[in-house]
């Protein structure tokens, strides 16, 4: 994947967003995609996948010493996930704002977690926390050819 310095423009920042098994089970796939689409972010990769525990242990490698790590991996492997890459200006930071706080009880109404979830261990969605972790996660979940650099004709109505 391109590293940050090689990116042509700040409007090409990418983030990895996933709808977790509870979000899929609860029928929130369309709702979550809708919010990113309506905001003006561009969907450049999407797939449904039931991840292995080994795959998830790498995804969440930074949390491996946390007490909740085994239950987190089990929850995330319990059913299909919708994995996505969204692109746009400040996609990583804005994605985190749109998701809300890790603990849904601390998430503002209007955020995805604040509108649709209650507990941290069932917080329905994932979003990368930094540009470098986003690039690592995108490379972990998608082959380069699964990410599409399609030209979007409405871009001049979203960016000045
Ligand atoms: N998590 C949990 N208990 C905790 C903290 C986190 O079950 O005390 C889960 C939760 O699903 C969270 C995920 O582990 O989304 C990853 O934790 P992180 O701190 O990276 O939060 P996030 O980046 O998802 O907001
Ligand atoms: Mg995190």
PDB file of C-alpha atoms and ligand atoms in Angstrom:
ATOM      1  CA  UNK A   1       0.000   0.000   0.000  1.00  0.00           C
ATOM      2  CA  UNK A   2       1.150   3.544  -0.567  1.00  0.00           C
ATOM      3  CA  UNK A   3       2.740   5.082   2.507  1.00  0.00           C
ATOM      4  CA  UNK A   4       1.547   8.453   3.653  1.00  0.00           C
ATOM      5  CA  UNK A   5       4.320  10.525   2.046  1.00  0.00           C
ATOM      6  CA  UNK A   6       3.604   8.984  -1.351  1.00  0.00           C
ATOM      7  CA  UNK A   7      -0.041   9.976  -1.290  1.00  0.00           C
ATOM      8  CA  UNK A   8      -0.955  12.543  -3.882  1.00  0.00           C
ATOM      9  CA  UNK A   9      -3.268  14.627  -1.728  1.00  0.00           C
ATOM     10  CA  UNK A  10      -4.699  14.896   1.793  1.00  0.00           C
ATOM     11  CA  UNK A  11      -8.052  14.053   0.221  1.00  0.00           C
ATOM     12  CA  UNK A  12      -6.669  10.566  -0.392  1.00  0.00           C
ATOM     13  CA  UNK A  13      -6.198   9.705   3.287  1.00  0.00           C
ATOM     14  CA  UNK A  14      -7.564   6.229   3.938  1.00  0.00           C
ATOM     15  CA  UNK A  15      -9.053   4.529   6.972  1.00  0.00           C
ATOM     16  CA  UNK A  16     -10.089   0.976   7.748  1.00  0.00           C
ATOM     17  CA  UNK A  17     -13.656   0.768   9.023  1.00  0.00           C
ATOM     18  CA  UNK A  18     -15.278  -2.539   9.939  1.00  0.00           C
ATOM     19  CA  UNK A  19     -18.801  -3.451  10.936  1.00  0.00           C
ATOM     20  CA  UNK A  20     -18.323  -6.026  13.670  1.00  0.00           C
ATOM     21  CA  UNK A  21     -20.349  -9.266  13.946  1.00  0.00           C
ATOM     22  CA  UNK A  22     -22.933  -7.607  16.219  1.00  0.00           C
ATOM     23  CA  UNK A  23     -23.419  -4.764  13.730  1.00  0.00           C
ATOM     24  CA  UNK A  24     -24.004  -7.278  10.947  1.00  0.00           C
ATOM     25  CA  UNK A  25     -26.367  -9.391  13.085  1.00  0.00           C
ATOM     26  CA  UNK A  26     -28.346  -6.314  14.074  1.00  0.00           C
ATOM     27  CA  UNK A  27     -28.891  -5.200  10.495  1.00  0.00           C
ATOM     28  CA  UNK A  28     -26.806  -2.042  10.744  1.00  0.00           C
ATOM     29  CA  UNK A  29     -24.649  -2.551   7.650  1.00  0.00           C
ATOM     30  CA  UNK A  30     -26.641  -0.168   5.476  1.00  0.00           C
ATOM     31  CA  UNK A  31     -26.969   2.443   8.218  1.00  0.00           C
ATOM     32  CA  UNK A  32     -23.231   2.575   8.855  1.00  0.00           C
ATOM     33  CA  UNK A  33     -22.301   2.664   5.159  1.00  0.00           C
ATOM     34  CA  UNK A  34     -24.922   5.358   4.608  1.00  0.00           C
ATOM     35  CA  UNK A  35     -23.337   7.692   7.151  1.00  0.00           C
ATOM     36  CA  UNK A  36     -19.897   7.535   5.528  1.00  0.00           C
ATOM     37  CA  UNK A  37     -21.375   7.895   2.032  1.00  0.00           C
ATOM     38  CA  UNK A  38     -23.567  10.846   3.000  1.00  0.00           C
ATOM     39  CA  UNK A  39     -20.668  12.614   4.670  1.00  0.00           C
ATOM     40  CA  UNK A  40     -18.782  12.559   1.379  1.00  0.00           C
ATOM     41  CA  UNK A  41     -16.181   9.911   2.071  1.00  0.00           C
ATOM     42  CA  UNK A  42     -15.414   7.584  -0.823  1.00  0.00           C
ATOM     43  CA  UNK A  43     -15.765   3.809  -0.514  1.00  0.00           C
ATOM     44  CA  UNK A  44     -12.721   2.207  -2.145  1.00  0.00           C
ATOM     45  CA  UNK A  45     -12.898  -1.360  -0.783  1.00  0.00           C
ATOM     46  CA  UNK A  46     -15.583  -3.568   0.748  1.00  0.00           C
ATOM     47  CA  UNK A  47     -15.992  -7.229   1.626  1.00  0.00           C
ATOM     48  CA  UNK A  48     -17.788  -9.532   4.040  1.00  0.00           C
ATOM     49  CA  UNK A  49     -15.446 -11.905   5.816  1.00  0.00           C
ATOM     50  CA  UNK A  50     -15.543 -14.193   8.832  1.00  0.00           C
ATOM     51  CA  UNK A  51     -12.054 -13.625  10.216  1.00  0.00           C
ATOM     52  CA  UNK A  52      -9.970 -16.324  11.897  1.00  0.00           C
ATOM     53  CA  UNK A  53      -8.770 -15.817  15.454  1.00  0.00           C
ATOM     54  CA  UNK A  54      -5.190 -15.725  14.128  1.00  0.00           C
ATOM     55  CA  UNK A  55      -6.069 -12.921  11.703  1.00  0.00           C
ATOM     56  CA  UNK A  56      -7.760 -10.966  14.502  1.00  0.00           C
ATOM     57  CA  UNK A  57      -4.822 -11.449  16.878  1.00  0.00           C
ATOM     58  CA  UNK A  58      -2.641  -9.639  14.336  1.00  0.00           C
ATOM     59  CA  UNK A  59      -5.268  -6.952  13.738  1.00  0.00           C
ATOM     60  CA  UNK A  60      -5.472  -6.261  17.489  1.00  0.00           C
ATOM     61  CA  UNK A  61      -1.762  -6.936  18.199  1.00  0.00           C
ATOM     62  CA  UNK A  62      -1.408  -3.743  20.256  1.00  0.00           C
ATOM     63  CA  UNK A  63      -4.008  -5.059  22.737  1.00  0.00           C
ATOM     64  CA  UNK A  64      -2.560  -8.549  23.221  1.00  0.00           C
ATOM     65  CA  UNK A  65      -1.711  -7.989  26.906  1.00  0.00           C
ATOM     66  CA  UNK A  66      -5.130  -6.597  27.845  1.00  0.00           C
ATOM     67  CA  UNK A  67      -7.420  -8.765  29.987  1.00  0.00           C
ATOM     68  CA  UNK A  68     -10.231  -8.442  27.444  1.00  0.00           C
ATOM     69  CA  UNK A  69      -8.078  -9.625  24.511  1.00  0.00           C
ATOM     70  CA  UNK A  70      -9.314 -13.283  24.414  1.00  0.00           C
ATOM     71  CA  UNK A  71     -12.983 -12.293  24.598  1.00  0.00           C
ATOM     72  CA  UNK A  72     -12.413  -9.537  22.015  1.00  0.00           C
ATOM     73  CA  UNK A  73     -10.889 -12.010  19.559  1.00  0.00           C
ATOM     74  CA  UNK A  74     -13.685 -14.528  20.198  1.00  0.00           C
ATOM     75  CA  UNK A  75     -16.388 -11.868  19.662  1.00  0.00           C
ATOM     76  CA  UNK A  76     -14.780 -10.599  16.480  1.00  0.00           C
ATOM     77  CA  UNK A  77     -14.458 -14.157  15.092  1.00  0.00           C
ATOM     78  CA  UNK A  78     -18.049 -15.091  15.994  1.00  0.00           C
ATOM     79  CA  UNK A  79     -19.566 -14.153  12.642  1.00  0.00           C
ATOM     80  CA  UNK A  80     -19.092 -12.183   9.471  1.00  0.00           C
ATOM     81  CA  UNK A  81     -17.610  -8.714   9.520  1.00  0.00           C
ATOM     82  CA  UNK A  82     -18.042  -6.081   6.813  1.00  0.00           C
ATOM     83  CA  UNK A  83     -14.550  -4.728   6.148  1.00  0.00           C
ATOM     84  CA  UNK A  84     -14.205  -1.418   4.309  1.00  0.00           C
ATOM     85  CA  UNK A  85     -11.733   1.222   3.253  1.00  0.00           C
ATOM     86  CA  UNK A  86     -13.010   4.801   3.192  1.00  0.00           C
ATOM     87  CA  UNK A  87     -11.036   7.659   1.664  1.00  0.00           C
ATOM     88  CA  UNK A  88     -11.151  11.422   2.085  1.00  0.00           C
ATOM     89  CA  UNK A  89      -9.836  14.456   3.897  1.00  0.00           C
ATOM     90  CA  UNK A  90      -8.999  13.514   7.513  1.00  0.00           C
ATOM     91  CA  UNK A  91     -10.688  10.157   6.966  1.00  0.00           C
ATOM     92  CA  UNK A  92      -8.988   8.581  10.004  1.00  0.00           C
ATOM     93  CA  UNK A  93      -9.835  11.306  12.524  1.00  0.00           C
ATOM     94  CA  UNK A  94     -13.310  11.965  11.153  1.00  0.00           C
ATOM     95  CA  UNK A  95     -14.021   8.232  11.057  1.00  0.00           C
ATOM     96  CA  UNK A  96     -13.234   7.987  14.774  1.00  0.00           C
ATOM     97  CA  UNK A  97     -15.502  10.969  15.485  1.00  0.00           C
ATOM     98  CA  UNK A  98     -18.336   9.377  13.506  1.00  0.00           C
ATOM     99  CA  UNK A  99     -17.912   6.078  15.387  1.00  0.00           C
ATOM    100  CA  UNK A 100     -17.929   7.681  18.847  1.00  0.00           C
ATOM    101  CA  UNK A 101     -16.071   6.666  21.994  1.00  0.00           C
ATOM    102  CA  UNK A 102     -14.881   3.096  22.583  1.00  0.00           C
ATOM    103  CA  UNK A 103     -17.399   2.821  25.443  1.00  0.00           C
ATOM    104  CA  UNK A 104     -20.814   3.509  23.901  1.00  0.00           C
ATOM    105  CA  UNK A 105     -22.059   4.904  27.211  1.00  0.00           C
ATOM    106  CA  UNK A 106     -19.504   7.701  26.708  1.00  0.00           C
ATOM    107  CA  UNK A 107     -20.421   8.198  23.031  1.00  0.00           C
ATOM    108  CA  UNK A 108     -22.413  11.228  22.031  1.00  0.00           C
ATOM    109  CA  UNK A 109     -25.829  10.810  20.422  1.00  0.00           C
ATOM    110  CA  UNK A 110     -25.329  11.263  16.698  1.00  0.00           C
ATOM    111  CA  UNK A 111     -22.351   8.931  16.654  1.00  0.00           C
ATOM    112  CA  UNK A 112     -22.729   5.371  15.408  1.00  0.00           C
ATOM    113  CA  UNK A 113     -21.910   3.789  18.761  1.00  0.00           C
ATOM    114  CA  UNK A 114     -23.885   6.446  20.646  1.00  0.00           C
ATOM    115  CA  UNK A 115     -26.967   5.819  18.534  1.00  0.00           C
ATOM    116  CA  UNK A 116     -26.891   2.030  18.250  1.00  0.00           C
ATOM    117  CA  UNK A 117     -24.971   0.401  21.116  1.00  0.00           C
ATOM    118  CA  UNK A 118     -24.597   0.267  24.882  1.00  0.00           C
ATOM    119  CA  UNK A 119     -21.548  -1.774  25.959  1.00  0.00           C
ATOM    120  CA  UNK A 120     -17.850  -1.645  24.992  1.00  0.00           C
ATOM    121  CA  UNK A 121     -17.725  -5.357  24.203  1.00  0.00           C
ATOM    122  CA  UNK A 122     -20.608  -4.965  21.695  1.00  0.00           C
ATOM    123  CA  UNK A 123     -19.776  -1.596  20.152  1.00  0.00           C
ATOM    124  CA  UNK A 124     -20.647  -2.679  16.572  1.00  0.00           C
ATOM    125  CA  UNK A 125     -17.866  -0.991  14.606  1.00  0.00           C
ATOM    126  CA  UNK A 126     -14.118  -0.555  14.277  1.00  0.00           C
ATOM    127  CA  UNK A 127     -12.136   2.412  12.980  1.00  0.00           C
ATOM    128  CA  UNK A 128      -8.385   2.911  12.661  1.00  0.00           C
ATOM    129  CA  UNK A 129      -6.909   5.254  15.264  1.00  0.00           C
ATOM    130  CA  UNK A 130      -4.051   6.795  13.217  1.00  0.00           C
ATOM    131  CA  UNK A 131      -2.871   7.089   9.621  1.00  0.00           C
ATOM    132  CA  UNK A 132      -0.066   4.549  10.104  1.00  0.00           C
ATOM    133  CA  UNK A 133      -2.300   1.974  11.811  1.00  0.00           C
ATOM    134  CA  UNK A 134      -4.885   2.545   9.058  1.00  0.00           C
ATOM    135  CA  UNK A 135      -2.332   1.630   6.397  1.00  0.00           C
ATOM    136  CA  UNK A 136      -1.268  -1.440   8.384  1.00  0.00           C
ATOM    137  CA  UNK A 137      -4.875  -2.560   8.845  1.00  0.00           C
ATOM    138  CA  UNK A 138      -5.795  -1.978   5.170  1.00  0.00           C
ATOM    139  CA  UNK A 139      -2.834  -4.121   4.108  1.00  0.00           C
ATOM    140  CA  UNK A 140      -3.862  -6.785   6.642  1.00  0.00           C
ATOM    141  CA  UNK A 141      -7.460  -7.052   5.428  1.00  0.00           C
ATOM    142  CA  UNK A 142      -7.181  -6.292   1.702  1.00  0.00           C
ATOM    143  CA  UNK A 143      -4.943  -7.285  -1.179  1.00  0.00           C
ATOM    144  CA  UNK A 144      -3.801  -4.244  -3.180  1.00  0.00           C
ATOM    145  CA  UNK A 145      -5.998  -5.283  -6.121  1.00  0.00           C
ATOM    146  CA  UNK A 146      -9.072  -5.307  -3.850  1.00  0.00           C
ATOM    147  CA  UNK A 147      -8.724  -1.565  -3.259  1.00  0.00           C
ATOM    148  CA  UNK A 148     -10.148   0.511  -6.090  1.00  0.00           C
ATOM    149  CA  UNK A 149      -8.867   3.973  -6.972  1.00  0.00           C
ATOM    150  CA  UNK A 150     -12.027   4.831  -8.889  1.00  0.00           C
ATOM    151  CA  UNK A 151     -12.664   8.335 -10.144  1.00  0.00           C
ATOM    152  CA  UNK A 152     -15.667   9.938  -8.481  1.00  0.00           C
ATOM    153  CA  UNK A 153     -17.391  12.567 -10.618  1.00  0.00           C
ATOM    154  CA  UNK A 154     -18.983  14.470  -7.700  1.00  0.00           C
ATOM    155  CA  UNK A 155     -15.658  15.249  -6.021  1.00  0.00           C
ATOM    156  CA  UNK A 156     -15.709  18.899  -7.156  1.00  0.00           C
ATOM    157  CA  UNK A 157     -19.036  19.319  -5.284  1.00  0.00           C
ATOM    158  CA  UNK A 158     -17.551  17.900  -2.077  1.00  0.00           C
ATOM    159  CA  UNK A 159     -14.085  19.504  -2.138  1.00  0.00           C
ATOM    160  CA  UNK A 160     -13.444  23.159  -3.135  1.00  0.00           C
TER     161      UNK A 160
HETATM  162  N1  LIG B   1     -12.726  -3.558  24.260  1.00  0.00           N
HETATM  163  C1  LIG B   1     -13.330  -4.277  25.278  1.00  0.00           C
HETATM  164  N2  LIG B   1     -13.120  -3.884  26.570  1.00  0.00           N
HETATM  165  C2  LIG B   1     -12.356  -2.821  26.889  1.00  0.00           C
HETATM  166  C3  LIG B   1     -11.745  -2.090  25.859  1.00  0.00           C
HETATM  167  C4  LIG B   1     -11.950  -2.486  24.553  1.00  0.00           C
HETATM  168  O1  LIG B   1     -14.032  -5.255  25.015  1.00  0.00           O
HETATM  169  O2  LIG B   1     -12.208  -2.512  28.073  1.00  0.00           O
HETATM  170  C5  LIG B   1     -12.953  -3.967  22.864  1.00  0.00           C
HETATM  171  C6  LIG B   1     -13.940  -3.052  22.136  1.00  0.00           C
HETATM  172  O3  LIG B   1     -14.706  -3.861  21.240  1.00  0.00           O
HETATM  173  C7  LIG B   1     -13.030  -2.115  21.385  1.00  0.00           C
HETATM  174  C8  LIG B   1     -11.887  -3.064  21.004  1.00  0.00           C
HETATM  175  O4  LIG B   1     -11.735  -3.894  22.143  1.00  0.00           O
HETATM  176  O5  LIG B   1     -13.678  -1.534  20.263  1.00  0.00           O
HETATM  177  C9  LIG B   1     -10.583  -2.399  20.683  1.00  0.00           C
HETATM  178  O6  LIG B   1     -10.197  -1.571  21.750  1.00  0.00           O
HETATM  179  P1  LIG B   1      -9.605  -0.131  21.476  1.00  0.00           P
HETATM  180  O7  LIG B   1      -9.092   0.398  22.772  1.00  0.00           O
HETATM  181  O8  LIG B   1      -8.663  -0.180  20.316  1.00  0.00           O
HETATM  182  O9  LIG B   1     -10.930   0.720  21.098  1.00  0.00           O
HETATM  183  P2  LIG B   1     -11.428   1.291  19.686  1.00  0.00           P
HETATM  184  O10 LIG B   1     -10.218   1.724  18.922  1.00  0.00           O
HETATM  185  O11 LIG B   1     -12.197   0.189  19.002  1.00  0.00           O
HETATM  186  O12 LIG B   1     -12.342   2.439  20.039  1.00  0.00           O
HETATM  187 MG1  LIG B   2      -8.485   0.706  18.490  1.00  0.00          MG
END
